[in-house]
GROMACS .gro file of C-alpha atoms in nm:
model
   67
    1ASP     CA    1   0.561  -0.695   0.083
    2ILE     CA    2   0.429  -0.353   0.192
    3LEU     CA    3   0.072  -0.478   0.158
    4ASN     CA    4   0.133  -0.771   0.391
    5LYS     CA    5   0.333  -0.565   0.641
    6THR     CA    6   0.069  -0.294   0.669
    7GLY     CA    7  -0.238  -0.511   0.622
    8ALA     CA    8  -0.345  -0.294   0.329
    9GLY     CA    9  -0.401  -0.589   0.100
   10ILE     CA   10  -0.260  -0.917  -0.016
   11GLU     CA   11   0.011  -1.020  -0.256
   12VAL     CA   12  -0.071  -1.288  -0.506
   13PRO     CA   13   0.170  -1.509  -0.699
   14PRO     CA   14   0.227  -1.356  -1.043
   15ASP     CA   15   0.310  -1.692  -1.198
   16ASN     CA   16   0.004  -1.880  -1.074
   17PRO     CA   17  -0.320  -1.717  -1.190
   18THR     CA   18  -0.535  -1.999  -1.050
   19LYS     CA   19  -0.393  -1.956  -0.702
   20ALA     CA   20  -0.407  -1.577  -0.736
   21ALA     CA   21  -0.776  -1.593  -0.829
   22TYR     CA   22  -0.847  -1.822  -0.533
   23MET     CA   23  -0.660  -1.590  -0.294
   24LEU     CA   24  -0.841  -1.283  -0.427
   25ASN     CA   25  -1.177  -1.454  -0.401
   26GLU     CA   26  -1.108  -1.554  -0.041
   27PHE     CA   27  -0.990  -1.203   0.040
   28ILE     CA   28  -1.287  -1.017  -0.104
   29SER     CA   29  -1.533  -1.269   0.039
   30ASN     CA   30  -1.427  -1.187   0.394
   31GLU     CA   31  -1.593  -0.854   0.476
   32ALA     CA   32  -1.402  -0.808   0.801
   33SER     CA   33  -1.063  -0.855   0.632
   34LEU     CA   34  -1.169  -0.631   0.347
   35LYS     CA   35  -1.271  -0.352   0.587
   36GLU     CA   36  -0.943  -0.387   0.780
   37ALA     CA   37  -0.749  -0.364   0.455
   38GLU     CA   38  -0.946  -0.055   0.353
   39VAL     CA   39  -0.856   0.122   0.676
   40ALA     CA   40  -0.492   0.011   0.651
   41ALA     CA   41  -0.470   0.120   0.286
   42LYS     CA   42  -0.597   0.468   0.368
   43LYS     CA   43  -0.346   0.494   0.651
   44LEU     CA   44  -0.066   0.375   0.424
   45ALA     CA   45  -0.163   0.624   0.154
   46ASN     CA   46  -0.166   0.912   0.403
   47GLU     CA   47   0.159   0.816   0.575
   48LYS     CA   48   0.375   0.694   0.286
   49PHE     CA   49   0.233   0.833  -0.035
   50ASN     CA   50   0.089   1.168   0.068
   51ARG     CA   51   0.179   1.420  -0.202
   52GLU     CA   52   0.269   1.693   0.046
   53LEU     CA   53   0.503   1.464   0.239
   54LEU     CA   54   0.664   1.338  -0.081
   55TYR     CA   55   0.706   1.696  -0.200
   56GLN     CA   56   0.873   1.794   0.128
   57LYS     CA   57   1.114   1.498   0.105
   58PHE     CA   58   1.193   1.581  -0.256
   59GLU     CA   59   1.245   1.947  -0.173
   60GLY     CA   60   1.484   1.848   0.108
   61ILE     CA   61   1.686   1.632  -0.128
   62LEU     CA   62   1.712   1.914  -0.382
   63GLN     CA   63   1.816   2.162  -0.114
   64GLU     CA   64   2.089   1.926   0.006
   65ALA     CA   65   2.208   1.881  -0.352
   66VAL     CA   66   2.254   2.255  -0.407
   67SER     CA   67   2.411   2.322  -0.067
   0.00000   0.00000   0.00000
């Protein structure tokens, strides 16, 4: 769901490999969509999965736990 919401990629059906392959082929064949997803994925990585930010959140949780 995060991929669709952010535009960082697509979700494919895990139980339908034929449809998944078709969707992936369509996705990677469209250079404009692929470039948009690349930009969105980098933004997502920096905003949601940045190690420093995750460390700060984790540190805050530990500090609350010992307070």
